[in-house]
Amino acid sequence: TQLLEQSPQFLSIQEGENLTVYCNSSSVFSSLQWYRQEPGEGPVLLVTVVTGGEVKKLKRLTFQFGDARKDSSLHITAAQPGDTGLYLCAGGPRGSSNTGKLIFGQGTTLQVKP
Amino acid sequence: DTGVSQDPRHKITKRGQNVTFRCDPISEHNRLYWYRQTLGQGPEFLTYFQNEAQLEKSRLLSDRFSAERPKGSFSTLEIQRTEQGDSAMYLCASSPTGDTQYFGPGTRLTVL
């Protein structure tokens, strides 16, 4: 069974601080996606990374896919209260290219205090 | 708003009752997925449709669960004889290719 483990599970920081969330697996994934979810809502896609070693930037967010396509990280620079939410990584496991089903990590709850 | 809608947004039911949820995907997307999310966890895959064909079901989908997508457009998920353990957020997602999935707002089910 392919699993994705996220760390940390909870993060509470002050506005302006930097943070990194990690998503790790012992399995290779064909792609990894990062979502942000607010309470009572569905996940909203932030980015998809598909190539080992790939780095993508989205304003203050930087996403990296590991060279071996087993891990990924999300770095937020100068966090703002609006960044508060649940961050989820999700992978398309190898062999799932026909279905596209996703395996999710358990999520990282981020609280940014003003 | 991703363009995927789900109805109802909230459902409270008593144990043993049947419930049905609806998902309307983005119209040009032929792939549709159902996931279940419990508190403090990430979503778990339940089932997948390509057009009207249900091509994969998770072992999480017991005999009490059934999903349909009769005309390859909207989909329904029915749970029969609900149990307290069925309480969760039920999420629907659609995709044109499988690489990028767009999630609806979910249906929050509470079984009393």
Coordinates of N, CA and C in Angstrom, one line a residue:
Chain A
T1 N 0.9 -1.2 0.0 CA 0.0 0.0 0.0 C 0.9 1.2 0.0
Q2 N 0.6 2.1 -0.9 CA 1.4 3.4 -1.0 C 0.8 4.4 0.0
L3 N 1.7 5.0 0.8 CA 1.3 5.9 1.8 C 2.1 7.2 1.6
L4 N 1.4 8.3 2.0 CA 2.1 9.6 2.0 C 2.0 10.1 3.4
E5 N 3.2 10.5 4.0 CA 3.2 11.0 5.3 C 3.6 12.5 5.3
Q6 N 2.8 13.3 5.9 CA 3.1 14.7 6.0 C 3.6 15.1 7.4
S7 N 4.5 16.0 7.4 CA 5.0 16.6 8.7 C 5.3 18.0 8.5
P8 N 5.1 18.8 9.6 CA 4.4 18.4 10.8 C 2.9 18.3 10.6
Q9 N 2.2 17.7 11.5 CA 0.7 17.7 11.4 C 0.1 19.0 11.8
F10 N 0.7 19.7 12.7 CA 0.2 21.0 13.2 C 1.3 22.0 13.2
L11 N 1.0 23.2 12.8 CA 2.0 24.3 12.8 C 1.3 25.6 13.2
S12 N 1.8 26.2 14.2 CA 1.2 27.5 14.6 C 2.3 28.6 14.6
I13 N 2.3 29.6 13.8 CA 3.4 30.5 13.7 C 2.8 32.0 13.7
Q14 N 3.7 32.9 13.8 CA 3.4 34.3 13.7 C 3.5 34.8 12.3
E15 N 2.6 35.8 12.0 CA 2.7 36.4 10.7 C 4.1 36.9 10.4
G16 N 4.5 36.6 9.1 CA 5.9 37.0 8.7 C 6.9 35.9 8.8
E17 N 6.6 34.9 9.5 CA 7.6 33.8 9.6 C 7.6 32.9 8.3
N18 N 8.6 32.2 8.2 CA 8.7 31.2 7.1 C 8.4 29.8 7.6
L19 N 8.0 28.9 6.7 CA 7.7 27.5 7.1 C 7.9 26.6 6.0
T20 N 8.1 25.3 6.3 CA 8.2 24.2 5.3 C 7.4 23.1 5.8
V21 N 6.6 22.5 4.9 CA 5.8 21.3 5.1 C 6.4 20.2 4.2
Y22 N 6.5 19.0 4.8 CA 7.1 17.9 4.1 C 6.1 16.8 3.8
C23 N 6.3 16.1 2.7 CA 5.4 15.0 2.2 C 6.3 13.9 1.8
N24 N 6.3 12.8 2.5 CA 7.3 11.7 2.2 C 6.6 10.4 2.0
S25 N 7.3 9.6 1.2 CA 6.8 8.2 0.9 C 8.0 7.3 0.6
S26 N 7.8 6.1 0.8 CA 8.8 5.1 0.3 C 8.5 4.6 -1.1
S27 N 7.4 5.1 -1.7 CA 7.0 4.7 -3.0 C 7.2 5.8 -4.0
V28 N 7.3 5.5 -5.2 CA 7.4 6.5 -6.3 C 6.0 6.9 -6.8
F29 N 5.9 8.1 -7.0 CA 4.6 8.6 -7.5 C 4.8 9.3 -8.9
S30 N 3.8 9.1 -9.8 CA 3.9 9.6 -11.1 C 3.7 11.2 -11.1
S31 N 3.1 11.7 -10.1 CA 2.9 13.1 -9.9 C 2.5 13.4 -8.5
L32 N 2.7 14.6 -8.0 CA 2.3 15.0 -6.7 C 1.6 16.3 -6.8
Q33 N 0.5 16.4 -6.0 CA -0.3 17.7 -6.0 C -0.4 18.2 -4.6
W34 N -0.5 19.5 -4.5 CA -0.7 20.1 -3.2 C -2.0 20.9 -3.2
Y35 N -2.8 20.7 -2.2 CA -4.1 21.3 -2.0 C -4.1 22.1 -0.7
R36 N -5.0 23.1 -0.7 CA -5.3 23.8 0.5 C -6.8 23.7 0.7
Q37 N -7.2 23.4 2.0 CA -8.6 23.2 2.3 C -9.0 24.0 3.5
E38 N -10.1 24.7 3.4 CA -10.6 25.5 4.5 C -11.8 24.6 5.2
P39 N -12.1 24.9 6.4 CA -13.1 24.1 7.1 C -14.4 24.1 6.4
G40 N -15.0 22.9 6.2 CA -16.3 22.8 5.6 C -16.3 23.0 4.1
E41 N -15.1 23.0 3.5 CA -15.0 23.2 2.0 C -14.2 22.0 1.4
G42 N -14.2 21.9 0.1 CA -13.4 20.9 -0.5 C -12.0 21.4 -0.8
P43 N -11.0 20.5 -1.0 CA -9.7 20.9 -1.3 C -9.6 21.8 -2.6
V44 N -8.7 22.8 -2.6 CA -8.5 23.6 -3.7 C -7.0 23.3 -4.2
L45 N -6.9 23.0 -5.5 CA -5.6 22.7 -6.0 C -4.7 23.9 -6.0
L46 N -3.4 23.7 -5.5 CA -2.4 24.8 -5.6 C -1.5 24.5 -6.7
V47 N -1.0 23.3 -6.8 CA 0.0 23.0 -7.8 C 0.1 21.5 -8.1
T48 N 0.6 21.1 -9.3 CA 0.9 19.8 -9.6 C 2.4 19.7 -10.1
V49 N 3.1 18.8 -9.5 CA 4.5 18.6 -10.0 C 4.6 17.2 -10.5
V50 N 5.3 17.1 -11.7 CA 5.4 15.8 -12.3 C 6.8 15.3 -12.6
T51 N 7.7 16.2 -12.6 CA 9.1 15.8 -13.0 C 10.0 15.8 -11.7
G52 N 10.8 14.7 -11.5 CA 11.7 14.7 -10.4 C 12.6 15.9 -10.4
G53 N 12.8 16.5 -9.2 CA 13.6 17.7 -9.1 C 12.9 19.0 -9.5
E54 N 11.7 18.9 -9.9 CA 11.0 20.1 -10.3 C 10.7 21.1 -9.2
V55 N 10.8 22.3 -9.5 CA 10.5 23.4 -8.5 C 9.5 24.3 -9.1
K56 N 8.4 24.6 -8.4 CA 7.4 25.5 -8.9 C 7.2 26.6 -7.9
K57 N 7.0 27.8 -8.3 CA 6.7 28.9 -7.4 C 5.4 29.5 -7.7
L58 N 4.6 29.8 -6.6 CA 3.3 30.4 -6.8 C 3.3 31.6 -5.7
K59 N 3.7 32.8 -6.2 CA 3.8 33.9 -5.3 C 4.8 33.6 -4.1
R60 N 4.3 33.5 -2.9 CA 5.1 33.2 -1.7 C 5.3 31.7 -1.4
L61 N 4.7 30.9 -2.3 CA 4.8 29.5 -2.1 C 5.7 28.8 -3.1
T62 N 6.6 28.0 -2.6 CA 7.6 27.2 -3.4 C 7.4 25.8 -3.2
F63 N 7.2 25.0 -4.3 CA 6.9 23.6 -4.2 C 8.1 22.9 -4.9
Q64 N 8.5 21.8 -4.3 CA 9.6 21.0 -4.8 C 9.2 19.5 -4.9
F65 N 9.6 18.9 -5.9 CA 9.4 17.4 -6.1 C 10.7 16.8 -6.0
G66 N 10.9 15.8 -5.2 CA 12.2 15.1 -5.0 C 12.7 14.5 -6.3
D67 N 14.0 14.3 -6.4 CA 14.6 13.8 -7.6 C 14.1 12.4 -7.9
A68 N 13.8 11.6 -6.8 CA 13.4 10.2 -7.0 C 11.8 10.1 -7.0
R69 N 11.2 11.2 -7.0 CA 9.7 11.3 -7.1 C 9.0 10.6 -5.9
K70 N 9.7 10.6 -4.7 CA 9.1 10.0 -3.6 C 8.7 11.0 -2.5
D71 N 9.1 12.2 -2.7 CA 8.8 13.2 -1.7 C 8.7 14.6 -2.3
S72 N 8.1 15.5 -1.5 CA 7.8 16.8 -1.9 C 7.8 17.7 -0.7
S73 N 8.0 19.0 -1.0 CA 8.0 20.0 0.1 C 7.2 21.3 -0.4
L74 N 6.7 21.9 0.6 CA 6.0 23.2 0.3 C 6.6 24.2 1.3
H75 N 7.2 25.3 0.8 CA 7.8 26.3 1.6 C 7.0 27.6 1.4
I76 N 6.6 28.2 2.5 CA 5.9 29.5 2.5 C 6.7 30.6 3.1
T77 N 6.9 31.6 2.3 CA 7.8 32.7 2.8 C 6.8 33.8 3.4
A78 N 7.2 34.4 4.5 CA 6.5 35.5 5.1 C 5.0 35.2 5.2
A79 N 4.7 34.2 6.0 CA 3.3 33.7 6.1 C 2.4 34.8 6.5
Q80 N 1.1 34.8 6.0 CA 0.1 35.7 6.3 C -1.1 35.0 6.9
P81 N -1.9 35.7 7.7 CA -3.1 35.0 8.3 C -4.0 34.3 7.3
G82 N -4.0 34.9 6.1 CA -4.8 34.3 5.0 C -4.3 32.9 4.5
D83 N -3.1 32.6 4.9 CA -2.5 31.3 4.6 C -3.0 30.2 5.5
T84 N -3.7 30.5 6.6 CA -4.3 29.5 7.5 C -5.2 28.5 6.8
G85 N -5.0 27.3 7.1 CA -5.8 26.2 6.5 C -5.1 24.9 6.6
L86 N -5.8 23.9 6.0 CA -5.2 22.5 6.0 C -4.5 22.3 4.6
Y87 N -3.3 22.0 4.7 CA -2.5 21.7 3.5 C -2.4 20.2 3.3
L88 N -2.7 19.8 2.1 CA -2.7 18.3 1.8 C -1.8 18.1 0.6
C89 N -1.0 17.0 0.7 CA -0.3 16.6 -0.5 C -1.0 15.3 -1.0
A90 N -1.0 15.1 -2.3 CA -1.7 13.9 -2.9 C -0.9 13.4 -4.0
G91 N -0.8 12.1 -4.1 CA 0.0 11.5 -5.2 C -0.8 10.6 -6.1
G92 N -0.4 10.6 -7.3 CA -0.9 9.7 -8.3 C 0.0 8.5 -8.3
P93 N -0.3 7.4 -7.6 CA 0.6 6.2 -7.5 C 0.9 5.7 -8.9
R94 N 2.1 5.0 -9.0 CA 2.5 4.4 -10.2 C 1.4 3.3 -10.6
G95 N 1.1 3.3 -11.8 CA 0.1 2.3 -12.3 C -1.3 2.9 -12.2
S96 N -1.4 4.1 -11.7 CA -2.8 4.7 -11.6 C -3.0 5.7 -12.7
S97 N -2.1 5.7 -13.7 CA -2.3 6.7 -14.8 C -3.6 6.5 -15.5
N98 N -4.1 5.2 -15.5 CA -5.3 5.0 -16.2 C -6.5 5.5 -15.5
T99 N -6.5 5.6 -14.1 CA -7.6 6.1 -13.4 C -7.4 7.4 -12.8
G100 N -6.2 7.8 -12.5 CA -5.9 9.1 -11.9 C -6.3 9.2 -10.4
K101 N -6.6 8.1 -9.7 CA -7.0 8.2 -8.3 C -5.8 8.8 -7.5
L102 N -6.2 9.5 -6.5 CA -5.1 10.1 -5.7 C -5.1 9.5 -4.3
I103 N -3.8 9.4 -3.8 CA -3.6 9.0 -2.4 C -3.2 10.3 -1.7
F104 N -3.9 10.6 -0.6 CA -3.6 11.8 0.2 C -2.8 11.5 1.4
G105 N -2.0 12.5 1.8 CA -1.4 12.6 3.1 C -2.5 13.0 4.1
Q106 N -2.1 12.9 5.4 CA -3.1 13.2 6.4 C -3.3 14.7 6.7
G107 N -2.5 15.5 6.0 CA -2.6 16.9 6.1 C -1.8 17.6 7.2
T108 N -1.5 18.9 6.9 CA -0.8 19.8 7.9 C -1.7 20.9 8.1
T109 N -2.1 21.1 9.4 CA -3.0 22.2 9.8 C -2.1 23.4 10.1
L110 N -2.2 24.5 9.4 CA -1.4 25.7 9.6 C -2.2 26.8 10.1
Q111 N -1.7 27.4 11.2 CA -2.4 28.6 11.8 C -1.4 29.7 11.8
V112 N -1.7 30.8 11.1 CA -0.8 32.0 11.1 C -1.5 33.1 11.9
K113 N -0.9 33.4 13.0 CA -1.4 34.4 13.9 C -1.0 35.8 13.6
P114 N -1.9 36.8 13.6 CA -1.5 38.2 13.2 C -0.6 38.8 14.3
Chain B
D1 N -14.8 28.9 -6.3 CA -15.8 28.0 -6.9 C -15.1 27.3 -8.0
T2 N -14.9 25.9 -7.9 CA -14.2 25.2 -8.9 C -15.1 24.8 -10.1
G3 N -16.4 25.0 -10.0 CA -17.3 24.5 -11.0 C -17.9 23.2 -10.7
V4 N -17.5 22.5 -9.7 CA -18.1 21.2 -9.3 C -19.0 21.5 -8.1
S5 N -20.3 21.1 -8.3 CA -21.2 21.3 -7.2 C -21.7 20.0 -6.6
Q6 N -22.0 20.1 -5.3 CA -22.5 18.9 -4.6 C -23.8 19.3 -3.8
D7 N -24.7 18.3 -3.7 CA -25.9 18.6 -3.0 C -26.4 17.3 -2.3
P8 N -26.8 17.4 -1.0 CA -26.8 18.7 -0.2 C -25.4 18.9 0.3
R9 N -25.3 20.1 1.0 CA -24.0 20.4 1.6 C -23.9 19.7 3.0
H10 N -25.0 19.6 3.6 CA -25.1 19.0 4.9 C -26.3 18.0 5.0
K11 N -26.0 16.8 5.6 CA -27.1 15.9 5.8 C -27.0 15.3 7.2
I12 N -28.1 15.4 7.9 CA -28.1 14.7 9.2 C -29.2 13.6 9.1
T13 N -28.8 12.4 9.5 CA -29.8 11.3 9.4 C -29.7 10.4 10.6
K14 N -30.7 9.6 10.8 CA -30.6 8.6 11.9 C -30.0 7.3 11.4
R15 N -29.4 6.6 12.2 CA -28.8 5.3 11.9 C -29.8 4.4 11.3
G16 N -29.5 3.7 10.2 CA -30.4 2.8 9.6 C -31.1 3.4 8.4
Q17 N -31.1 4.7 8.2 CA -31.7 5.4 7.1 C -30.8 5.3 5.9
N18 N -31.5 5.5 4.7 CA -30.7 5.6 3.4 C -30.5 7.1 3.1
V19 N -29.4 7.4 2.5 CA -29.1 8.7 2.1 C -28.5 8.7 0.6
T20 N -28.8 9.8 -0.1 CA -28.2 9.9 -1.5 C -27.6 11.3 -1.7
F21 N -26.4 11.3 -2.2 CA -25.8 12.6 -2.5 C -25.6 12.7 -4.0
R22 N -25.6 14.0 -4.5 CA -25.4 14.2 -5.9 C -24.2 15.1 -6.1
C23 N -23.5 14.8 -7.3 CA -22.4 15.6 -7.7 C -22.6 16.0 -9.1
D24 N -22.4 17.3 -9.4 CA -22.4 17.8 -10.8 C -21.0 18.2 -11.1
P25 N -20.4 17.5 -12.0 CA -19.0 17.8 -12.3 C -18.9 19.0 -13.3
I26 N -17.7 19.4 -13.6 CA -17.5 20.4 -14.7 C -17.9 19.7 -16.0
S27 N -18.7 20.4 -16.8 CA -19.4 19.7 -17.9 C -18.6 18.9 -18.9
E28 N -17.4 19.4 -19.2 CA -16.6 18.8 -20.2 C -15.6 17.7 -19.7
H29 N -15.7 17.5 -18.3 CA -14.8 16.5 -17.7 C -15.5 15.1 -17.8
N30 N -14.7 14.1 -18.3 CA -15.3 12.8 -18.4 C -14.9 11.9 -17.2
R31 N -14.0 12.4 -16.4 CA -13.6 11.6 -15.2 C -14.2 12.2 -13.9
L32 N -14.8 11.3 -13.1 CA -15.4 11.7 -11.9 C -15.0 10.8 -10.8
Y33 N -14.7 11.4 -9.6 CA -14.2 10.6 -8.5 C -15.0 10.9 -7.2
W34 N -15.1 9.9 -6.4 CA -15.7 10.2 -5.0 C -14.6 9.8 -4.0
Y35 N -14.5 10.7 -3.0 CA -13.6 10.5 -1.9 C -14.4 10.7 -0.6
R36 N -13.8 10.1 0.5 CA -14.4 10.3 1.8 C -13.3 10.9 2.8
Q37 N -13.7 11.8 3.6 CA -12.7 12.5 4.5 C -13.3 12.5 5.9
T38 N -12.6 11.9 6.8 CA -13.0 12.0 8.2 C -12.2 13.1 8.9
L39 N -12.6 13.5 10.0 CA -12.0 14.7 10.7 C -10.5 14.4 11.0
G40 N -9.7 15.3 10.6 CA -8.3 15.2 10.9 C -7.5 14.4 9.9
Q41 N -8.1 13.9 8.9 CA -7.5 13.0 7.9 C -7.6 13.6 6.5
G42 N -6.7 13.1 5.6 CA -6.9 13.4 4.2 C -8.0 12.6 3.6
P43 N -8.5 13.0 2.4 CA -9.5 12.3 1.7 C -9.0 10.9 1.3
E44 N -9.9 9.9 1.3 CA -9.6 8.6 0.9 C -10.5 8.2 -0.4
F45 N -9.8 7.7 -1.3 CA -10.5 7.3 -2.6 C -11.6 6.3 -2.4
L46 N -12.8 6.5 -3.0 CA -13.9 5.6 -2.9 C -14.1 4.9 -4.3
T47 N -14.3 5.7 -5.3 CA -14.7 5.1 -6.6 C -14.4 6.1 -7.7
Y48 N -14.3 5.6 -9.0 CA -13.9 6.4 -10.1 C -14.8 6.0 -11.3
F49 N -15.3 7.0 -12.0 CA -16.0 6.8 -13.3 C -15.3 7.5 -14.4
Q50 N -15.3 6.8 -15.5 CA -14.9 7.5 -16.8 C -16.2 7.4 -17.7
N51 N -16.7 8.6 -18.0 CA -18.0 8.7 -18.6 C -19.0 8.0 -17.7
E52 N -19.8 7.1 -18.2 CA -20.8 6.4 -17.4 C -20.3 5.1 -16.7
A53 N -19.1 4.7 -17.1 CA -18.6 3.4 -16.6 C -17.8 3.6 -15.3
Q54 N -18.2 2.8 -14.3 CA -17.5 2.8 -13.0 C -16.3 1.8 -13.1
L55 N -15.1 2.3 -13.2 CA -14.0 1.5 -13.5 C -13.2 1.1 -12.3
E56 N -13.4 1.7 -11.2 CA -12.6 1.3 -10.0 C -13.4 1.6 -8.7
K57 N -13.4 0.6 -7.8 CA -14.0 0.8 -6.5 C -13.0 0.4 -5.4
S58 N -12.9 1.2 -4.4 CA -12.1 0.9 -3.2 C -12.7 -0.1 -2.4
R59 N -11.8 -0.8 -1.6 CA -12.4 -1.8 -0.6 C -13.2 -1.1 0.5
L60 N -13.0 0.3 0.6 CA -13.8 1.0 1.6 C -15.2 1.1 1.2
L61 N -15.5 0.8 -0.1 CA -16.9 0.9 -0.5 C -17.6 -0.4 -0.3
S62 N -18.3 -0.5 0.9 CA -18.9 -1.8 1.3 C -20.2 -2.0 0.4
D63 N -20.8 -3.1 0.7 CA -22.1 -3.4 0.0 C -23.2 -2.4 0.2
R64 N -23.1 -1.6 1.2 CA -24.1 -0.6 1.5 C -24.0 0.6 0.7
F65 N -22.8 0.7 0.0 CA -22.6 1.9 -0.8 C -22.8 1.6 -2.3
S66 N -23.4 2.5 -3.0 CA -23.5 2.3 -4.5 C -23.4 3.7 -5.1
A67 N -22.7 3.7 -6.3 CA -22.5 5.0 -7.0 C -22.9 4.7 -8.4
E68 N -23.5 5.8 -9.0 CA -23.9 5.7 -10.4 C -23.5 7.0 -11.1
R69 N -23.4 6.9 -12.4 CA -23.2 8.1 -13.3 C -24.0 7.8 -14.6
P70 N -25.3 7.8 -14.6 CA -26.1 7.2 -15.6 C -25.9 7.7 -17.0
K71 N -25.6 9.0 -17.2 CA -25.5 9.5 -18.5 C -24.1 10.1 -18.7
G72 N -23.2 9.8 -17.8 CA -21.9 10.3 -18.0 C -21.8 11.8 -17.6
S73 N -22.8 12.3 -16.9 CA -22.7 13.7 -16.5 C -22.7 13.7 -14.9
F74 N -23.9 13.9 -14.3 CA -23.9 14.0 -12.8 C -23.7 12.6 -12.3
S75 N -23.4 12.5 -11.0 CA -23.2 11.2 -10.3 C -24.0 11.2 -9.0
T76 N -24.4 10.1 -8.5 CA -25.0 9.9 -7.2 C -24.3 8.9 -6.4
L77 N -24.2 9.1 -5.1 CA -23.6 8.2 -4.2 C -24.7 7.9 -3.1
E78 N -25.1 6.6 -3.0 CA -26.1 6.2 -2.1 C -25.5 5.4 -1.0
I79 N -25.9 5.6 0.2 CA -25.5 4.8 1.4 C -26.8 4.2 2.0
Q80 N -26.9 2.9 2.0 CA -28.0 2.3 2.6 C -27.7 1.9 4.0
R81 N -28.8 1.9 4.9 CA -28.7 1.4 6.3 C -27.5 2.1 6.9
T82 N -27.5 3.4 7.0 CA -26.3 4.2 7.5 C -25.9 3.8 8.9
E83 N -24.6 3.9 9.1 CA -24.1 3.6 10.4 C -23.3 4.8 10.9
Q84 N -23.1 4.9 12.2 CA -22.4 6.1 12.8 C -21.0 6.2 12.2
G85 N -20.4 5.1 11.8 CA -19.1 5.2 11.2 C -19.1 5.8 9.8
D86 N -20.3 6.0 9.2 CA -20.3 6.6 7.9 C -20.2 8.1 8.0
S87 N -20.3 8.7 9.2 CA -20.2 10.1 9.3 C -18.9 10.6 8.8
A88 N -18.9 11.5 7.9 CA -17.7 12.0 7.2 C -18.1 13.1 6.2
M89 N -17.1 13.7 5.6 CA -17.3 14.6 4.5 C -17.1 13.7 3.2
Y90 N -18.1 13.8 2.3 CA -18.0 13.1 1.0 C -17.7 14.1 -0.1
L91 N -16.6 13.8 -0.7 CA -16.1 14.8 -1.7 C -16.2 14.2 -3.1
C92 N -16.6 15.0 -4.0 CA -16.6 14.6 -5.4 C -15.6 15.5 -6.2
A93 N -14.9 14.9 -7.1 CA -13.9 15.6 -7.9 C -14.1 15.2 -9.4
S94 N -13.8 16.2 -10.3 CA -13.9 15.8 -11.7 C -12.5 16.2 -12.4
S95 N -12.3 15.6 -13.5 CA -11.0 15.9 -14.2 C -11.2 15.6 -15.7
P96 N -10.4 16.4 -16.5 CA -10.5 16.0 -17.9 C -9.5 14.9 -18.3
T97 N -8.4 14.8 -17.5 CA -7.4 13.8 -17.8 C -7.0 12.9 -16.7
G98 N -7.3 13.3 -15.5 CA -6.8 12.5 -14.3 C -5.7 13.2 -13.6
D99 N -4.9 14.0 -14.3 CA -3.7 14.7 -13.7 C -4.2 15.8 -12.7
T100 N -5.2 16.5 -13.1 CA -5.6 17.6 -12.2 C -7.1 17.4 -11.9
Q101 N -7.4 17.3 -10.6 CA -8.7 17.1 -10.1 C -9.3 18.3 -9.4
Y102 N -10.5 18.6 -9.7 CA -11.2 19.8 -9.2 C -12.3 19.3 -8.3
F103 N -12.2 19.7 -7.0 CA -13.1 19.2 -6.0 C -14.3 20.1 -5.8
G104 N -15.4 19.4 -5.5 CA -16.6 20.2 -5.0 C -16.5 20.5 -3.6
P105 N -17.5 21.2 -3.0 CA -17.4 21.7 -1.7 C -17.7 20.6 -0.6
G106 N -18.2 19.4 -1.1 CA -18.4 18.3 -0.2 C -19.8 18.3 0.4
T107 N -20.2 17.1 0.8 CA -21.4 16.9 1.6 C -21.0 16.3 2.9
R108 N -21.4 17.1 4.0 CA -21.1 16.6 5.3 C -22.2 15.8 5.9
L109 N -21.9 14.5 6.1 CA -22.9 13.6 6.6 C -22.7 13.3 8.1
T110 N -23.8 13.5 8.9 CA -23.8 13.1 10.3 C -24.8 12.1 10.5
V111 N -24.4 11.0 11.0 CA -25.3 9.9 11.4 C -25.5 9.8 12.9
L112 N -26.7 10.0 13.3 CA -27.0 10.0 14.8 C -27.3 8.6 15.3

